Short mmCIF file of C-alpha atoms in Angstrom, two decimals:
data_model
loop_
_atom_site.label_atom_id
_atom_site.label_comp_id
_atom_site.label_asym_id
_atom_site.label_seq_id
_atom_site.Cartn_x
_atom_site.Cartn_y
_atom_site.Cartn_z
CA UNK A 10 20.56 -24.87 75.17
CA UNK A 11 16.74 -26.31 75.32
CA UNK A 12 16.62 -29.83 76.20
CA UNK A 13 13.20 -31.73 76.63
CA UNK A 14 12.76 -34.75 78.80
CA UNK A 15 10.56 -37.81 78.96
CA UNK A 16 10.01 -41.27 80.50
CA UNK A 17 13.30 -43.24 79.04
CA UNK A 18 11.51 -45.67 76.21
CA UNK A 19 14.30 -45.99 73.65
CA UNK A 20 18.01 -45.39 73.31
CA UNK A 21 17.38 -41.19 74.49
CA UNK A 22 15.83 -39.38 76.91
CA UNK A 23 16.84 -36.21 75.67
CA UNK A 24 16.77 -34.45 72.55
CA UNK A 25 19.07 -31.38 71.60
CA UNK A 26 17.12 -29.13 70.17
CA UNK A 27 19.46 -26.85 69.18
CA UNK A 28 22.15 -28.55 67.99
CA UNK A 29 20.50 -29.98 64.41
CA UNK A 30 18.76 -27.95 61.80
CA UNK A 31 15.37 -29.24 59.87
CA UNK A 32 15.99 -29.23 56.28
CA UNK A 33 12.21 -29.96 53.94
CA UNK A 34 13.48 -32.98 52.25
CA UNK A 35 11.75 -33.72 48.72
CA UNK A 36 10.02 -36.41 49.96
CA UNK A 37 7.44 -34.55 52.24
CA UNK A 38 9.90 -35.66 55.66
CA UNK A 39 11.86 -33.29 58.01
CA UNK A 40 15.57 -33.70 57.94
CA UNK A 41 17.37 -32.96 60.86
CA UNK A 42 21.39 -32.36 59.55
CA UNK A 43 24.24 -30.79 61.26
CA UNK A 44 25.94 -28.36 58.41
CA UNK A 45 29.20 -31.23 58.84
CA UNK A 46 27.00 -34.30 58.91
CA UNK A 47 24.49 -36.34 58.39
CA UNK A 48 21.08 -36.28 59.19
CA UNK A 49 18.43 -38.13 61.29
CA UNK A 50 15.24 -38.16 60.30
CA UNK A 51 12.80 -36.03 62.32
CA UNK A 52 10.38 -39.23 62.99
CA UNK A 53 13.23 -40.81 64.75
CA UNK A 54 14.02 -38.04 67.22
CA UNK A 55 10.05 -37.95 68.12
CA UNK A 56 10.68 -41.81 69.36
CA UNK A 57 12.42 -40.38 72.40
CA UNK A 58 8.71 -39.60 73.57
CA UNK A 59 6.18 -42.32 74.59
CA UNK A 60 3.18 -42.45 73.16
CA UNK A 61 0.34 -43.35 75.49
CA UNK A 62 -0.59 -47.06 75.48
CA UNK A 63 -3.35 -47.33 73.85
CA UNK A 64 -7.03 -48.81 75.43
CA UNK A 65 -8.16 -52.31 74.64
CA UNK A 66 -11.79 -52.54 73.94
CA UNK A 67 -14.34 -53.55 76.97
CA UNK A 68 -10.68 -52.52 78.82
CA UNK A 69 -11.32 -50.34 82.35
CA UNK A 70 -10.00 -47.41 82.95
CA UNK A 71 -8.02 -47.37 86.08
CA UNK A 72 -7.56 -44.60 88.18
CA UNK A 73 -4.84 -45.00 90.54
CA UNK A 74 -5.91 -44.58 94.37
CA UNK A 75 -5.65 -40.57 95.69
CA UNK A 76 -2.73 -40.52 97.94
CA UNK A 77 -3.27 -39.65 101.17
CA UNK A 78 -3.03 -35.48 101.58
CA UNK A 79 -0.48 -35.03 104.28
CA UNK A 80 -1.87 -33.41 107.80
CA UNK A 81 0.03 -30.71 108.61
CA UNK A 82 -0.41 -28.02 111.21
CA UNK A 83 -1.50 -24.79 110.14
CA UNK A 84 1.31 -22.22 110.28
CA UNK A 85 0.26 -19.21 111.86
CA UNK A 86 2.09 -16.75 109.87
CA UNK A 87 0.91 -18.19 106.86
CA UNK A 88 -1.59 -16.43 104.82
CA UNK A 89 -5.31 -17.42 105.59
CA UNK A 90 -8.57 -17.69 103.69
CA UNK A 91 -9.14 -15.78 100.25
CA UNK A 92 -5.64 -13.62 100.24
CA UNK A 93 -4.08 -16.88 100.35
CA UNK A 94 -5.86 -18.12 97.77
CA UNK A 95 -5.23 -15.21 95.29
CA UNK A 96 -1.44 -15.30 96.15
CA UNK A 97 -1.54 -18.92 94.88
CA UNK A 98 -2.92 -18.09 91.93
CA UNK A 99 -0.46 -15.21 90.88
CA UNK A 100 2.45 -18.08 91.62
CA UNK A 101 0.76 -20.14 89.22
CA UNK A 102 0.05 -17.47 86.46
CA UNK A 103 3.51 -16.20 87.02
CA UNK A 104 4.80 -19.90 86.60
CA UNK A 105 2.41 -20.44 83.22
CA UNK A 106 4.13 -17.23 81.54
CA UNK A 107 7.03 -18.38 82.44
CA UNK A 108 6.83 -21.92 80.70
CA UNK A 109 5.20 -20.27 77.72
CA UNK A 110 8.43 -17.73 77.35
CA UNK A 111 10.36 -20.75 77.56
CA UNK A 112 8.80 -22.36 74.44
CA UNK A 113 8.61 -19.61 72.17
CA UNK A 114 12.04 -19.34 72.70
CA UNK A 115 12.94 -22.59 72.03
CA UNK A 116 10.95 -22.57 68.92
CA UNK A 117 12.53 -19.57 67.77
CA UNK A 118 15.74 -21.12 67.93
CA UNK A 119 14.96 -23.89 66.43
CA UNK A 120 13.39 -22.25 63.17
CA UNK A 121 16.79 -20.66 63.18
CA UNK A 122 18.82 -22.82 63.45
CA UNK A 123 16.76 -24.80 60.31
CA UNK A 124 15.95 -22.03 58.54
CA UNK A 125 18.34 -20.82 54.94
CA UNK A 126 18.47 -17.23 53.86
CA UNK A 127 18.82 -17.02 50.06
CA UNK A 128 18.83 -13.94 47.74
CA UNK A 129 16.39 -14.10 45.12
CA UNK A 130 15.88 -12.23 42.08
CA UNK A 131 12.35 -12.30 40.34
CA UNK A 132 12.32 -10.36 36.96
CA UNK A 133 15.65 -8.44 37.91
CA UNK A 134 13.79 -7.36 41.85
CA UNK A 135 16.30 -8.57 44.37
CA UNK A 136 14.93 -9.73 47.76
CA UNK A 137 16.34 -11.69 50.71
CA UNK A 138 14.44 -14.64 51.93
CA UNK A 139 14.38 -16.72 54.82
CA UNK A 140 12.51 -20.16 54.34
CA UNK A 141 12.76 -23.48 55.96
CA UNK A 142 13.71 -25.20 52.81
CA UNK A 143 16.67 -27.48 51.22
CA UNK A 144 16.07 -26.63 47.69
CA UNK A 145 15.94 -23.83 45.06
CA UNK A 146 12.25 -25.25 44.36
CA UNK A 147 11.89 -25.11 47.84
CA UNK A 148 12.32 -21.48 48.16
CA UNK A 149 10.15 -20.94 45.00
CA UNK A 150 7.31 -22.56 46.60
CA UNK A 151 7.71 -20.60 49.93
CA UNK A 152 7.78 -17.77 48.14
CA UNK A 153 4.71 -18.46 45.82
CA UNK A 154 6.68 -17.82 43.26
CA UNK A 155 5.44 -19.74 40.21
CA UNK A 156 7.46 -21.40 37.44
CA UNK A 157 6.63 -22.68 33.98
CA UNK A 158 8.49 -24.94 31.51
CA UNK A 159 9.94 -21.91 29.18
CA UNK A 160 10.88 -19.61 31.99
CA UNK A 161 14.75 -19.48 33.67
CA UNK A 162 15.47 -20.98 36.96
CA UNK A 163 18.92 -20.82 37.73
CA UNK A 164 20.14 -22.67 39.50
CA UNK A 165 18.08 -25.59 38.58
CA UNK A 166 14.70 -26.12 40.74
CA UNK A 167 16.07 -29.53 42.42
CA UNK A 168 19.43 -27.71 43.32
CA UNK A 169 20.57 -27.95 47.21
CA UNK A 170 20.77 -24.31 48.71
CA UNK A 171 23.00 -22.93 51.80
CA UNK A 172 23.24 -20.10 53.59
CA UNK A 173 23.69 -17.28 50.98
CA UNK A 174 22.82 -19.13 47.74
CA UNK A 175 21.65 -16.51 45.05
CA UNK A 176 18.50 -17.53 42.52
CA UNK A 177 17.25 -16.26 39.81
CA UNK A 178 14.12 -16.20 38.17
CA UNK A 179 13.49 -15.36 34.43
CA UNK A 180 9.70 -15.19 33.11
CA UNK A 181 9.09 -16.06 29.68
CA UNK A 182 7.65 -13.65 27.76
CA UNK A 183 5.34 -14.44 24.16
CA UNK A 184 7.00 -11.72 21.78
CA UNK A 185 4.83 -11.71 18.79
CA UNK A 186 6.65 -10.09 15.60
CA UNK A 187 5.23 -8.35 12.30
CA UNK A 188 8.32 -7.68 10.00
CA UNK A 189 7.49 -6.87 6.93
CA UNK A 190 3.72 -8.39 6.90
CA UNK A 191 4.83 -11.56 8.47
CA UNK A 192 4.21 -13.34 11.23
CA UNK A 193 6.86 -14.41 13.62
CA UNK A 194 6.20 -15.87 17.19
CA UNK A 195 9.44 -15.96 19.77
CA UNK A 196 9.72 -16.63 23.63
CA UNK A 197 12.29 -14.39 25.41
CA UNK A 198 12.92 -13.43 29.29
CA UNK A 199 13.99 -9.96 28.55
CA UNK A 200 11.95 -7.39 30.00
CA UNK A 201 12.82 -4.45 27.39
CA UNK A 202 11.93 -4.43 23.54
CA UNK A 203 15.87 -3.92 22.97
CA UNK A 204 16.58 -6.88 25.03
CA UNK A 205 13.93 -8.80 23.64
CA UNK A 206 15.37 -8.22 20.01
CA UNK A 207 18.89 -8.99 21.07
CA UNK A 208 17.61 -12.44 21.99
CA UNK A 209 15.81 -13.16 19.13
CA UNK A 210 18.86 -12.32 17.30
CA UNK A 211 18.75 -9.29 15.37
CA UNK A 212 18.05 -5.87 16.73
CA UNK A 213 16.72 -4.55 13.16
CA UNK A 214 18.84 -2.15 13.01
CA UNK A 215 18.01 1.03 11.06
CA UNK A 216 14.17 -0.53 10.98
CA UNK A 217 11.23 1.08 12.04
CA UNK A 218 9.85 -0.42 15.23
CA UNK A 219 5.69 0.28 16.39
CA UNK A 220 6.78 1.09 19.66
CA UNK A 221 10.04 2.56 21.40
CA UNK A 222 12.87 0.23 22.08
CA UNK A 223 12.99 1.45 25.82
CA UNK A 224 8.98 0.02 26.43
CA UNK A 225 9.06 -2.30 29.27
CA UNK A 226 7.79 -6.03 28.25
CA UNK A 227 5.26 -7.55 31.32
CA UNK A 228 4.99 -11.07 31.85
CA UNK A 229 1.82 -10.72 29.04
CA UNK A 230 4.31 -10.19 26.29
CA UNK A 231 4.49 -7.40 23.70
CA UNK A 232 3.04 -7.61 20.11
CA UNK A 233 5.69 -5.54 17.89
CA UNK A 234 5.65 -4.39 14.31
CA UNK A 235 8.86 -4.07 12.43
CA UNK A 236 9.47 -1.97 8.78
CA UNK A 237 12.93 -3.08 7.80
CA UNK A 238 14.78 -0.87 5.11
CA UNK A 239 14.90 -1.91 1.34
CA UNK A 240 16.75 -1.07 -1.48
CA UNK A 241 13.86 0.24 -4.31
CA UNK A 242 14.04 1.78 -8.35
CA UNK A 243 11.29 3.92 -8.43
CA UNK A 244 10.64 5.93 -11.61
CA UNK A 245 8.23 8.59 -10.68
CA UNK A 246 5.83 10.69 -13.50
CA UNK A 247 8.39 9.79 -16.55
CA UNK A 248 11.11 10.94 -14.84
CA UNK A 249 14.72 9.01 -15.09
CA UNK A 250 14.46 6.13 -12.48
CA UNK A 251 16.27 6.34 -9.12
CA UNK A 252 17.49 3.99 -6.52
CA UNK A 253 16.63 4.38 -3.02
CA UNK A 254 16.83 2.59 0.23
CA UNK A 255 13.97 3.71 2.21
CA UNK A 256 12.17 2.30 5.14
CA UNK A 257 9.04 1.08 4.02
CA UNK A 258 6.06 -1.77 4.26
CA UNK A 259 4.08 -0.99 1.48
CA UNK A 260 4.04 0.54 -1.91
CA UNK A 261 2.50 3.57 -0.59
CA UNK A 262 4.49 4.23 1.93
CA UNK A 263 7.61 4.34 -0.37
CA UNK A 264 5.78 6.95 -2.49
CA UNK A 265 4.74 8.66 0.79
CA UNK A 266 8.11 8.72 1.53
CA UNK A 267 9.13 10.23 -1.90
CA UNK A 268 5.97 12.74 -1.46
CA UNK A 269 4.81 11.34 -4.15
CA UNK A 270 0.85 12.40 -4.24
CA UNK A 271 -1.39 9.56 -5.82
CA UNK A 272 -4.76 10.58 -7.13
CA UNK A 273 -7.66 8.48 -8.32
CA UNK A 274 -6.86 8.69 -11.90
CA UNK A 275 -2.79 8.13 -11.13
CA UNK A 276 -1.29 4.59 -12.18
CA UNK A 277 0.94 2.74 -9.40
CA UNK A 278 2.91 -0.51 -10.41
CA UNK A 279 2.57 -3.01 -7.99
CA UNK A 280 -0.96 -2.02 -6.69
CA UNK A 281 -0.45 0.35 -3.41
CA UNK A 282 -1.27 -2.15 -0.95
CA UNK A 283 1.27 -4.52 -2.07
CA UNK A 284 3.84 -5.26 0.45
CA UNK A 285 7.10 -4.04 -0.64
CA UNK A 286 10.80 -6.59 -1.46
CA UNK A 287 14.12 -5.84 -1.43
CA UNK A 288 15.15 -4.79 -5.05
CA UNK A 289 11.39 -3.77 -5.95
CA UNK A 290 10.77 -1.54 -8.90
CA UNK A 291 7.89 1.06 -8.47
CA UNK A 292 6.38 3.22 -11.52
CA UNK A 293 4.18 5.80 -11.35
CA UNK A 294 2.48 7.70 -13.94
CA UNK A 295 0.68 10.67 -13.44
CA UNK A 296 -2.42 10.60 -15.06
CA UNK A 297 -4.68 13.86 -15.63
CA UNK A 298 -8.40 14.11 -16.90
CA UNK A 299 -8.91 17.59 -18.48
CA UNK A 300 -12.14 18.90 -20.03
CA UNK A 301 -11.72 21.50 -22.79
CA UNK A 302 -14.35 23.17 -24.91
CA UNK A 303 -13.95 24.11 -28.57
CA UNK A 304 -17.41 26.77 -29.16
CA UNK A 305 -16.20 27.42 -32.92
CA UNK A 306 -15.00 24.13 -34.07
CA UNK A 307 -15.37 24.63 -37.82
CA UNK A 308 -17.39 21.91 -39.77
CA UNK A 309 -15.74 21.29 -43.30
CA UNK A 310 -18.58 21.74 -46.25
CA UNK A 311 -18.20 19.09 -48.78
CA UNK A 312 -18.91 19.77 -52.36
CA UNK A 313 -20.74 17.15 -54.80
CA UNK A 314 -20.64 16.96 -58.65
CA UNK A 315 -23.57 17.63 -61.28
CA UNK A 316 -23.42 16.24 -64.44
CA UNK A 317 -24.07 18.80 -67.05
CA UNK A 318 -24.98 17.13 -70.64
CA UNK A 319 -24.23 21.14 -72.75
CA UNK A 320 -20.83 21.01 -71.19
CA UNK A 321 -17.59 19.01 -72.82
CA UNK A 322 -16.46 16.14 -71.60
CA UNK A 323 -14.08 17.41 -68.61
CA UNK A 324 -15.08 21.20 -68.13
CA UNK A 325 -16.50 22.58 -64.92
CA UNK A 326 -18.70 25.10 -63.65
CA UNK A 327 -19.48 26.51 -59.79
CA UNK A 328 -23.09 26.10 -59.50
CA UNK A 329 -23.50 26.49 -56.11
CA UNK A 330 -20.32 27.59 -53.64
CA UNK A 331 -19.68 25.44 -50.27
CA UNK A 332 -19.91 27.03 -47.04
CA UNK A 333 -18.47 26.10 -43.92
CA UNK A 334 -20.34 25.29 -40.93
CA UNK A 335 -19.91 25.56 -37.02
CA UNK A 336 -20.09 23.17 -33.97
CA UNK A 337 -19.68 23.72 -30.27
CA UNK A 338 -17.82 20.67 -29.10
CA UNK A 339 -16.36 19.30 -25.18
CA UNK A 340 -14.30 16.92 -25.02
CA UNK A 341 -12.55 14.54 -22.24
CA UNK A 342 -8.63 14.72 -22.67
CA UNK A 343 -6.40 12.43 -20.99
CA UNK A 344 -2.65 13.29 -20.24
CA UNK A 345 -0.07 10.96 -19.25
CA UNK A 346 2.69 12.47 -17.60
CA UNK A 347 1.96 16.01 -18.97
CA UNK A 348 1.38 14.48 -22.81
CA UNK A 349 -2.00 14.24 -23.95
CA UNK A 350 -2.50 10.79 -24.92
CA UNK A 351 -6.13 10.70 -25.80
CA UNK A 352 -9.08 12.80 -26.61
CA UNK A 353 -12.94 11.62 -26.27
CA UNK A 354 -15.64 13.88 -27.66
CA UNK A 355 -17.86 14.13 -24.55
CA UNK A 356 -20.83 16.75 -25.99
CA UNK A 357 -21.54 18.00 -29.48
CA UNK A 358 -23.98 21.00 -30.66
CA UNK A 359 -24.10 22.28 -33.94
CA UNK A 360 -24.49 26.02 -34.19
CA UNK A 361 -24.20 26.67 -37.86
CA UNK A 362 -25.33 23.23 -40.09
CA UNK A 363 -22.54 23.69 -43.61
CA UNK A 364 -23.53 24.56 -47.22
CA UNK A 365 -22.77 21.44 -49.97
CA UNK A 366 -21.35 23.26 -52.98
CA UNK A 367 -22.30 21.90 -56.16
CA UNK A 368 -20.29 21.64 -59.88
CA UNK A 369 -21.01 20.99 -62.59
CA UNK A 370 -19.04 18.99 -65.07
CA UNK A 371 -19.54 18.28 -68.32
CA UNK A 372 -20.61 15.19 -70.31
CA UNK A 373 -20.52 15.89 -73.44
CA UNK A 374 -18.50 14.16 -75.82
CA UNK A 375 -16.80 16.59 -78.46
CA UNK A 376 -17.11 15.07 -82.64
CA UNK A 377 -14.05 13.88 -83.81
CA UNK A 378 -12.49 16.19 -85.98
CA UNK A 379 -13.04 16.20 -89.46
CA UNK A 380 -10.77 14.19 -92.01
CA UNK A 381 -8.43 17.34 -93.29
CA UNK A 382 -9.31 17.90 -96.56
CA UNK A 383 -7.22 17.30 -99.27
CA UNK A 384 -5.38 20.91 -100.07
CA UNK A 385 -6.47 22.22 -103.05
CA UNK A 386 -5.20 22.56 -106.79
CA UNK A 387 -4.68 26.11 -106.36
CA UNK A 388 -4.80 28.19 -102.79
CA UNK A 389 -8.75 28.65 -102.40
CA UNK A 390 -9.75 32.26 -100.71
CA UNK A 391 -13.14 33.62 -99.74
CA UNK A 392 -12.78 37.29 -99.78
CA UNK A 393 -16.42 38.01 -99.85
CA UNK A 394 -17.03 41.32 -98.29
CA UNK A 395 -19.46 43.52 -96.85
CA UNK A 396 -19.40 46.58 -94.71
CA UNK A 397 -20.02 45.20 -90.81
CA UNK A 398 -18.16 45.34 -88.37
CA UNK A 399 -17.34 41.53 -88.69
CA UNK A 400 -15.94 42.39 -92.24
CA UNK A 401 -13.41 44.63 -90.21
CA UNK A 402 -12.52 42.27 -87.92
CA UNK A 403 -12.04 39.49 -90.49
CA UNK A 404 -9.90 41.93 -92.82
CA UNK A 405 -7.72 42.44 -88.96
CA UNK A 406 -7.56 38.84 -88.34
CA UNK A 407 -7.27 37.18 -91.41
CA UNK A 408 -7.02 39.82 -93.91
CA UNK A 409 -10.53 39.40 -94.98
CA UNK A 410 -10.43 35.55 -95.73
CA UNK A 411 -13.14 33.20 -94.76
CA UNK A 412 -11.40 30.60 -96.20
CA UNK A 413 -8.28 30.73 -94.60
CA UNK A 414 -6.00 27.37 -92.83
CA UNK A 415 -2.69 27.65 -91.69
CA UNK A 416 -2.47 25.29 -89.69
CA UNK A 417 -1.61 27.30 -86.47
CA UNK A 418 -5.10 25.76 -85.19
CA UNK A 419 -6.88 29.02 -86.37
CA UNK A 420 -9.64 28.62 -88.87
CA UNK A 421 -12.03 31.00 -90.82
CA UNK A 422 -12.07 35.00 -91.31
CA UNK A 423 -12.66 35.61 -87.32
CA UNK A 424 -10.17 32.64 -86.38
CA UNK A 425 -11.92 30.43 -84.30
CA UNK A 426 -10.22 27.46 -82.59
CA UNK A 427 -11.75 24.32 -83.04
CA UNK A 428 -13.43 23.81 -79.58
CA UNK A 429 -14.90 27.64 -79.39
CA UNK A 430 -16.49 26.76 -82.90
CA UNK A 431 -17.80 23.71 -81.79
CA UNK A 432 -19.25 25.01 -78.50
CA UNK A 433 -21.59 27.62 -80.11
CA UNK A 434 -23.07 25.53 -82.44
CA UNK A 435 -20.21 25.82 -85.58
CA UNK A 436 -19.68 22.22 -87.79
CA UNK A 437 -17.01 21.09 -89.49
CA UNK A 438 -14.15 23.46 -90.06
CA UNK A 439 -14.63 27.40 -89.46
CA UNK A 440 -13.28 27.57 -92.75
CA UNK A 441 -15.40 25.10 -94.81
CA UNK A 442 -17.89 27.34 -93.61
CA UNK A 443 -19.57 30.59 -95.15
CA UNK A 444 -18.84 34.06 -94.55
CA UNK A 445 -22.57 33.98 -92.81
CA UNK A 446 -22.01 31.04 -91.02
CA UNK A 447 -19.08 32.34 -89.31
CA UNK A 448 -20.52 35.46 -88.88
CA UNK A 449 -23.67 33.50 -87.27
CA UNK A 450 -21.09 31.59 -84.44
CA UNK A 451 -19.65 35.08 -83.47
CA UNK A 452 -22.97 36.87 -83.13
CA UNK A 453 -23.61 33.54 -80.45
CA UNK A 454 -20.29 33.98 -78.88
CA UNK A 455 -20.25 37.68 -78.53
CA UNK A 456 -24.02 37.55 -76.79
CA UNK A 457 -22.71 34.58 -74.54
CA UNK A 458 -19.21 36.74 -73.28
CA UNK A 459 -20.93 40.50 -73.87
CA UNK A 460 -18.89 41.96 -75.81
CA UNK A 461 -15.77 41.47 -79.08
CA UNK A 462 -13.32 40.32 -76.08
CA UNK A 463 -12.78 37.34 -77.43
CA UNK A 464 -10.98 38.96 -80.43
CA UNK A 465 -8.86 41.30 -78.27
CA UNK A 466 -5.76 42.57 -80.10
CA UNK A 467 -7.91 43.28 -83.51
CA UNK A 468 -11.32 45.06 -81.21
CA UNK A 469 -9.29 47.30 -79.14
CA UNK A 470 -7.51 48.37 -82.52
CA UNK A 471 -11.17 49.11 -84.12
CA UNK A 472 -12.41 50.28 -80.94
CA UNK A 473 -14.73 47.60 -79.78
CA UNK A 474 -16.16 46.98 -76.38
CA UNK A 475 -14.79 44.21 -74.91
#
């Protein structure tokens, strides 16, 4: 035990040093406290020691009077001159040390005996601490361990400690969240990205995180992005649609996913870029550009119409036949999911240019025929004859009558129909006509066809040309 003495001014002269402990009290004082009582404050023990009086002003300072030195008589075996004086001054360093050992040692027990030792854990790193302190905040401050409003001080900051008190010290830590394109902000203590999730409140699960759930979290927080999985249709290139959960942000990514290759010319609905829903639907069509190249494309000749005045109403002729022509052509051919779905004529050269055939078609109105004449008394016949060869070929057809009507359409000694007769010039009926007159038409006709063809049973029997 340390005790300390003074002049007696108040209701102690001594103070136990030892016996109290100093306890930092919240308001900025020194407690001294037993561990079973109560305590005094430290500014009352220091009463036990007088302060000097103080000096009035224009007061003297007094000295008091020297007292006398005692004369004594020099001991002989007493140490003389300057080995005496050396030996005095090794008593007095000896005695300095001494008094010095003597405080320290009373200081260190003192610091004990007010000093706590807490554990403390900052962040999860345990420690053991000493600290003259009476409070959890106490500690904190010894420590330099700083605080703010969000983090986790347990127990509380103005908590009393004793000997063996455990605290605990969470950080707060600014977790900044992208799921799914948006923004989330959250404050958590954990020092993991698992952790961190598990206080936020979902883990996301089966989600793709930007960074391994393991990474440690420092007191400057983590950003974090987070794909969760989503149920998507997705009809791909025509294809019967499908349902898929797959983990992705975006439309591409799903097709990504589905290695589904999009080119320039491909169609994607929603846009790419869009961020993707639960229960989207995705289609894509595969679009293809071709270019093919026809060298021989054939170019159709069209065919115009001549009116020809000599010709009946209704006949035609060939004046001039058409003829195709040729083009090289390119052309820009879209396909839309393997079908073409459009063609675009990109370049065009003409190689051969076509031929226009030309007909022509009669105009001419026939004469109406001829009011049948009113049959006669008595069968008229015309047998006049001759030796030509028309004479032979009446006698064949009609038995030599130039005058002959049936009525089977057939008229005259050579039989002409009605049209024939009319388009080589004959009037009337063949047989109202002469012998000559007949004779006349077929001269015309034979000249136009070259040759007796157009009496072919009755030539070939006289040996005709045809």
């Amino acid at each position: 035990m340390v005790s300390t003495a003074g002049p007696r001014t108040g209701p102690s002269s001594a103070v136990n040093v030892s016996a109290p402990r100093v306890r930092p009290r919240v308001d900025g004082t020194l407690t001294a406290a037993r561990r079973t009582g109560a305590g005094t404050p430290i500014r009352d023990v220091m009463t036990a020691f007088p302060r000097p009086r103080e000096r009035r002003a224009g007061e003297l300072v007094q000295h008091p009077a020297p007292e006398p030195t005692p004369t004594t008589q020099a001991d002989p075996a007493a140490p003389q001159g300057r080995f005496a004086r050396t030996l005095r001054s090794r008593w007095l360093l000896g005695g300095l040390v001494a008094l010095t050992a003597t405080a320290v040692a009373g200081t260190t027990v003192a610091y004990a005996s007010m000093s706590t030792t807490v554990a403390l854990s900052v962040d999860g790193e345990q420690r053991e601490v000493t600290a003259l302190a009476s409070t959890v905040g106490d500690v904190l401050e010894a420590e330099g361990v700083e605080v703010g409003p969000r983090d986790i001080v347990a127990p509380s900051a103005d908590e009393e400690i004793e000997e063996g008190t455990a605290i605990t010290v969470r950080y707060a830590r600014q977790l900044d969240l992208v799921v799914d394109g948006e923004e989330e902000t959250h404050w958590v203590t954990a020092t993991s990205v698992s952790d961190a999730l598990a206080q936020v409140g979902t883990d996301y699960r089966g989600s793709d995180l930007s960074t391994s759930r393991s990474m440690t979290i420092g007191r400057d927080g983590a950003s974090l992005r987070v794909v969760t999985p989503k149920k998507l249709t997705l009809a791909l290139a025509g294809e019967k649609p499908v349902t898929k959960q797959l983990t992705a942000l975006r439309v591409s990514d799903a097709l990504e996913q589905m290695k589904v290759d999009v080119d320039k010319t491909d169609e994607v609905s929603p846009k790419p870029g869009r961020v993707l829903e639960d229960g989207d639907k995705i289609v894509f069509t595969d679009v293809r550009v071709a270019t093919e190249r026809d060298r021989d494309q054939v170019i159709e000749a069209g065919t115009t119409q001549r009116d020809d005045p000599d010709a009946l109403e209704g006949e035609t002729s060939t004046v001039r036949a058409a003829q195709d022509g040729v083009r090289d052509v390119t052309y820009r051919v879209v396909f839309r999911n393997g079908e073409e779905a459009s063609r675009k004529v990109v370049t065009s050269s003409v190689v051969r240019e076509p031929v226009t055939g030309i007909v022509a078609v009669g105009t001419r109105v026939p004469e109406p025929e001829p009011e049948p004449e009113p049959a006669p008394a008595a069968p008229t016949s015309n047998f006049a004859g001759g030796s030509t060869v028309w004479d032979q070929l009446a006698q064949c057809e009609s038995g030599g009558n130039w005058a002959i009507n049936t009525g089977n359409g057939y008229y005259g000694g050579l039989q002409f129909n009605l049209g024939t007769w009319q388009s080589y010039g004959g009037t009337g009926l063949p047989s109202s006509n002469s012998r000559e007159t007949q004779i006349a038409v077929a001269e015309r006709l034979r000249a136009a066809t070259g040759g007796y063809g157009s009496w072919p049973s009755c030539s070939s029997s006289l040996g005709l040309p045809q």
